[in-house]
mmCIF file of N, CA and C in Angstrom:
data_model
loop_
_atom_site.group_PDB
_atom_site.id
_atom_site.type_symbol
_atom_site.label_atom_id
_atom_site.label_comp_id
_atom_site.label_asym_id
_atom_site.label_seq_id
_atom_site.Cartn_x
_atom_site.Cartn_y
_atom_site.Cartn_z
ATOM 1 N N MET A 1 145.203 109.524 169.459
ATOM 2 C CA MET A 1 144.609 108.549 170.316
ATOM 3 C C MET A 1 143.190 107.842 169.615
ATOM 4 N N PRO A 2 142.211 108.458 169.561
ATOM 5 C CA PRO A 2 140.873 107.916 169.339
ATOM 6 C C PRO A 2 141.114 107.019 167.849
ATOM 7 N N PRO A 3 141.835 107.608 166.850
ATOM 8 C CA PRO A 3 142.024 106.306 166.030
ATOM 9 C C PRO A 3 141.870 105.344 166.156
ATOM 10 N N GLU A 4 143.807 105.627 166.540
ATOM 11 C CA GLU A 4 143.612 104.433 166.955
ATOM 12 C C GLU A 4 143.053 103.751 168.031
ATOM 13 N N ARG A 5 142.713 103.432 169.142
ATOM 14 C CA ARG A 5 141.897 102.671 169.814
ATOM 15 C C ARG A 5 139.966 102.178 169.394
ATOM 16 N N ALA A 6 140.140 103.046 168.118
ATOM 17 C CA ALA A 6 139.196 102.717 166.817
ATOM 18 C C ALA A 6 138.666 101.390 166.606
ATOM 19 N N ALA A 7 140.852 101.406 165.542
ATOM 20 C CA ALA A 7 141.266 101.192 165.150
ATOM 21 C C ALA A 7 141.214 98.964 165.754
ATOM 22 N N SER A 8 141.756 99.279 167.219
ATOM 23 C CA SER A 8 142.279 98.265 168.024
ATOM 24 C C SER A 8 140.994 97.751 168.158
ATOM 25 N N LEU A 9 139.630 98.838 168.528
ATOM 26 C CA LEU A 9 138.496 98.169 169.307
ATOM 27 C C LEU A 9 137.980 97.543 168.082
ATOM 28 N N THR A 10 137.149 97.323 167.050
ATOM 29 C CA THR A 10 137.917 97.233 165.138
ATOM 30 C C THR A 10 138.149 95.946 164.725
ATOM 31 N N LYS A 11 139.331 95.661 165.360
ATOM 32 C CA LYS A 11 139.787 94.455 164.738
ATOM 33 C C LYS A 11 139.540 93.785 165.541
ATOM 34 N N HIS A 12 139.489 93.747 167.035
ATOM 35 C CA HIS A 12 139.055 93.337 168.311
ATOM 36 C C HIS A 12 137.864 92.383 167.580
ATOM 37 N N LEU A 13 136.700 93.834 168.074
ATOM 38 C CA LEU A 13 135.817 92.522 167.121
ATOM 39 C C LEU A 13 135.449 91.848 165.526
ATOM 40 N N LEU A 14 136.227 92.514 165.039
ATOM 41 C CA LEU A 14 135.823 91.474 164.072
ATOM 42 C C LEU A 14 136.318 90.215 163.758
ATOM 43 N N ALA A 15 137.715 90.250 164.649
ATOM 44 C CA ALA A 15 138.210 89.006 164.353
ATOM 45 C C ALA A 15 136.752 87.878 165.103
ATOM 46 N N PHE A 16 136.683 88.572 166.322
ATOM 47 C CA PHE A 16 135.798 87.563 167.067
ATOM 48 C C PHE A 16 133.817 87.597 166.687
ATOM 49 N N ALA A 17 133.839 88.349 165.567
ATOM 50 C CA ALA A 17 132.309 88.085 164.850
ATOM 51 C C ALA A 17 133.162 86.999 163.373
ATOM 52 N N ARG A 18 134.033 86.796 163.321
ATOM 53 C CA ARG A 18 134.718 86.117 162.003
ATOM 54 C C ARG A 18 134.778 84.587 162.537
ATOM 55 N N LYS A 19 134.965 84.416 164.740
ATOM 56 C CA LYS A 19 135.306 83.614 164.589
ATOM 57 C C LYS A 19 137.401 82.800 164.790
ATOM 58 N N GLN A 20 138.030 83.977 164.482
ATOM 59 C CA GLN A 20 139.647 83.793 163.618
ATOM 60 C C GLN A 20 139.451 83.591 164.674
ATOM 61 N N PRO A 21 140.749 82.157 164.479
ATOM 62 C CA PRO A 21 141.524 81.841 164.979
ATOM 63 C C PRO A 21 143.455 83.282 165.522
ATOM 64 N N LEU A 22 143.409 83.016 167.357
ATOM 65 C CA LEU A 22 144.154 84.532 167.727
ATOM 66 C C LEU A 22 145.572 83.840 167.441
ATOM 67 N N GLN A 23 146.818 84.350 167.031
ATOM 68 C CA GLN A 23 147.674 83.397 167.242
ATOM 69 C C GLN A 23 147.900 83.945 168.447
ATOM 70 N N PRO A 24 148.249 83.720 169.468
ATOM 71 C CA PRO A 24 149.104 83.470 170.722
ATOM 72 C C PRO A 24 151.142 84.279 170.269
ATOM 73 N N ARG A 25 151.626 85.186 171.438
ATOM 74 C CA ARG A 25 152.776 86.462 170.457
ATOM 75 C C ARG A 25 152.518 86.009 172.027
ATOM 76 N N GLU A 26 154.849 86.905 171.723
ATOM 77 C CA GLU A 26 155.127 87.448 172.715
ATOM 78 C C GLU A 26 154.520 89.029 173.267
ATOM 79 N N VAL A 27 154.797 89.044 174.482
ATOM 80 C CA VAL A 27 153.772 90.790 174.197
ATOM 81 C C VAL A 27 154.401 90.746 175.445
ATOM 82 N N ARG A 28 153.969 92.317 175.889
ATOM 83 C CA ARG A 28 155.162 93.205 177.775
ATOM 84 C C ARG A 28 153.684 93.788 178.111
ATOM 85 N N ARG A 29 154.482 92.576 179.081
ATOM 86 C CA ARG A 29 153.605 93.610 179.958
ATOM 87 C C ARG A 29 152.548 95.083 180.464
ATOM 88 N N HIS A 30 153.287 95.097 180.438
ATOM 89 C CA HIS A 30 153.944 97.145 181.051
ATOM 90 C C HIS A 30 153.211 97.038 179.808
ATOM 91 N N THR A 31 152.790 97.616 178.444
ATOM 92 C CA THR A 31 152.485 97.454 177.562
ATOM 93 C C THR A 31 151.201 97.905 177.685
ATOM 94 N N LEU A 32 150.624 96.305 176.936
ATOM 95 C CA LEU A 32 149.451 95.908 177.512
ATOM 96 C C LEU A 32 147.937 96.910 178.504
ATOM 97 N N VAL A 33 148.981 96.406 179.879
ATOM 98 C CA VAL A 33 148.250 97.462 180.898
ATOM 99 C C VAL A 33 148.016 99.084 180.738
ATOM 100 N N LEU A 34 149.322 99.570 180.378
ATOM 101 C CA LEU A 34 149.648 101.317 179.301
ATOM 102 C C LEU A 34 148.073 101.116 178.926
ATOM 103 N N GLU A 35 148.426 100.244 178.701
ATOM 104 C CA GLU A 35 146.899 100.523 176.007
ATOM 105 C C GLU A 35 145.806 100.400 177.209
ATOM 106 N N THR A 36 145.475 99.965 178.651
ATOM 107 C CA THR A 36 144.163 98.920 178.848
ATOM 108 C C THR A 36 143.560 100.597 179.704
ATOM 109 N N VAL A 37 144.616 101.228 180.106
ATOM 110 C CA VAL A 37 144.256 102.214 181.520
ATOM 111 C C VAL A 37 143.963 103.190 179.424
ATOM 112 N N LYS A 38 144.585 103.452 178.660
ATOM 113 C CA LYS A 38 144.227 104.362 177.614
ATOM 114 C C LYS A 38 142.717 104.475 177.137
ATOM 115 N N LEU A 39 142.780 103.049 176.941
ATOM 116 C CA LEU A 39 141.353 103.324 176.891
ATOM 117 C C LEU A 39 139.655 103.268 178.114
ATOM 118 N N LEU A 40 140.394 103.181 178.919
ATOM 119 C CA LEU A 40 139.728 102.820 180.112
ATOM 120 C C LEU A 40 139.358 104.442 180.916
ATOM 121 N N ARG A 41 140.637 105.749 180.646
ATOM 122 C CA ARG A 41 140.082 107.271 181.200
ATOM 123 C C ARG A 41 139.260 107.782 180.367
ATOM 124 N N PRO A 42 138.680 108.088 178.996
ATOM 125 C CA PRO A 42 138.122 108.764 178.702
ATOM 126 C C PRO A 42 136.161 108.277 178.944
ATOM 127 N N THR A 43 136.067 106.729 179.156
ATOM 128 C CA THR A 43 135.222 105.818 179.068
ATOM 129 C C THR A 43 135.002 105.957 181.103
ATOM 130 N N LEU A 44 136.041 106.290 181.793
ATOM 131 C CA LEU A 44 135.274 106.672 183.413
ATOM 132 C C LEU A 44 134.827 107.885 183.955
ATOM 133 N N GLY A 45 135.552 108.620 182.975
ATOM 134 C CA GLY A 45 135.934 109.836 183.385
ATOM 135 C C GLY A 45 136.384 110.754 184.160
ATOM 136 N N GLU A 46 136.301 111.766 184.729
ATOM 137 C CA GLU A 46 137.646 112.781 185.714
ATOM 138 C C GLU A 46 138.232 112.096 186.934
ATOM 139 N N GLN A 47 136.229 111.815 187.415
ATOM 140 C CA GLN A 47 136.354 111.374 188.910
ATOM 141 C C GLN A 47 136.641 109.526 189.426
ATOM 142 N N ILE A 48 137.486 109.482 189.002
ATOM 143 C CA ILE A 48 137.781 108.516 188.961
ATOM 144 C C ILE A 48 139.440 107.993 188.112
ATOM 145 N N GLU A 49 140.427 107.805 189.643
ATOM 146 C CA GLU A 49 141.629 107.735 188.952
ATOM 147 C C GLU A 49 142.471 106.705 188.270
ATOM 148 N N ILE A 50 142.734 106.261 187.813
ATOM 149 C CA ILE A 50 143.563 105.696 187.357
ATOM 150 C C ILE A 50 145.215 105.517 187.824
ATOM 151 N N ASN A 51 145.945 104.677 188.176
ATOM 152 C CA ASN A 51 147.100 104.897 188.597
ATOM 153 C C ASN A 51 148.176 103.329 188.784
ATOM 154 N N PRO A 52 148.718 103.361 187.101
ATOM 155 C CA PRO A 52 148.749 101.689 187.457
ATOM 156 C C PRO A 52 150.488 101.779 188.436
ATOM 157 N N LEU A 53 150.841 100.603 189.154
ATOM 158 C CA LEU A 53 151.879 100.141 189.503
ATOM 159 C C LEU A 53 152.496 99.184 189.062
ATOM 160 N N LEU A 54 153.646 98.880 188.340
ATOM 161 C CA LEU A 54 153.716 98.086 186.942
ATOM 162 C C LEU A 54 155.042 98.537 187.602
ATOM 163 N N ALA A 55 155.374 96.943 188.057
ATOM 164 C CA ALA A 55 157.515 95.705 188.766
ATOM 165 C C ALA A 55 158.197 96.697 187.770
ATOM 166 N N LYS A 56 159.537 97.035 187.914
ATOM 167 C CA LYS A 56 160.216 97.521 186.752
ATOM 168 C C LYS A 56 160.764 96.269 186.174
ATOM 169 N N ASP A 57 160.832 94.940 186.782
ATOM 170 C CA ASP A 57 161.227 93.408 185.982
ATOM 171 C C ASP A 57 160.589 92.704 185.650
ATOM 172 N N ALA A 58 159.112 93.454 184.788
ATOM 173 C CA ALA A 58 158.136 92.503 184.777
ATOM 174 C C ALA A 58 158.898 91.806 183.260
ATOM 175 N N TRP A 59 158.337 90.935 183.141
ATOM 176 C CA TRP A 59 158.786 89.912 181.508
ATOM 177 C C TRP A 59 157.997 89.730 181.208
ATOM 178 N N THR A 60 157.900 89.381 180.242
ATOM 179 C CA THR A 60 157.387 89.363 178.584
ATOM 180 C C THR A 60 157.344 87.833 179.459
ATOM 181 N N HIS A 61 155.347 87.375 177.874
ATOM 182 C CA HIS A 61 154.695 86.854 177.734
ATOM 183 C C HIS A 61 153.891 86.012 176.342
ATOM 184 N N TRP A 62 154.306 84.926 176.867
ATOM 185 C CA TRP A 62 153.342 84.813 175.001
ATOM 186 C C TRP A 62 151.706 84.703 175.509
ATOM 187 N N SER A 63 150.241 85.386 174.450
ATOM 188 C CA SER A 63 149.405 85.358 175.003
ATOM 189 C C SER A 63 148.215 86.049 173.916
ATOM 190 N N ILE A 64 147.053 85.982 173.750
ATOM 191 C CA ILE A 64 146.378 85.944 172.728
ATOM 192 C C ILE A 64 146.375 88.089 172.889
ATOM 193 N N GLN A 65 146.253 88.904 173.260
ATOM 194 C CA GLN A 65 147.214 89.846 173.352
ATOM 195 C C GLN A 65 145.235 90.718 173.925
ATOM 196 N N ALA A 66 144.681 90.703 173.012
ATOM 197 C CA ALA A 66 143.203 90.673 173.586
ATOM 198 C C ALA A 66 142.596 89.921 174.757
ATOM 199 N N SER A 67 143.183 88.881 174.482
ATOM 200 C CA SER A 67 142.395 87.988 175.800
ATOM 201 C C SER A 67 143.098 88.815 177.939
ATOM 202 N N PHE A 68 144.522 88.784 177.042
ATOM 203 C CA PHE A 68 144.717 89.271 179.134
ATOM 204 C C PHE A 68 144.201 90.435 178.757
ATOM 205 N N THR A 69 144.503 91.510 177.656
ATOM 206 C CA THR A 69 143.759 92.898 178.087
ATOM 207 C C THR A 69 142.526 93.077 178.789
ATOM 208 N N THR A 70 141.454 92.133 177.267
ATOM 209 C CA THR A 70 140.142 91.809 178.680
ATOM 210 C C THR A 70 140.229 91.563 179.831
ATOM 211 N N ALA A 71 141.210 90.693 180.307
ATOM 212 C CA ALA A 71 141.551 89.622 181.705
ATOM 213 C C ALA A 71 141.867 91.594 182.800
ATOM 214 N N VAL A 72 142.779 92.377 182.328
ATOM 215 C CA VAL A 72 142.873 93.482 182.909
ATOM 216 C C VAL A 72 141.315 94.431 183.058
#
């Protein structure tokens, strides 16, 4: 998992540095929230627990994944 997280972070940082326009795409909120939780858990350590409560009927939406992940 750490290589995938590093690759994702590197991709976002390079896009930002190049001021690359990012295209919105259809994304699943559950997937983005769970990916963000995976990134946060090692950073926060064992003393802080994250338990996302996700609705069963959550819909997809159009957004820029990096922007949504940052907002979460």
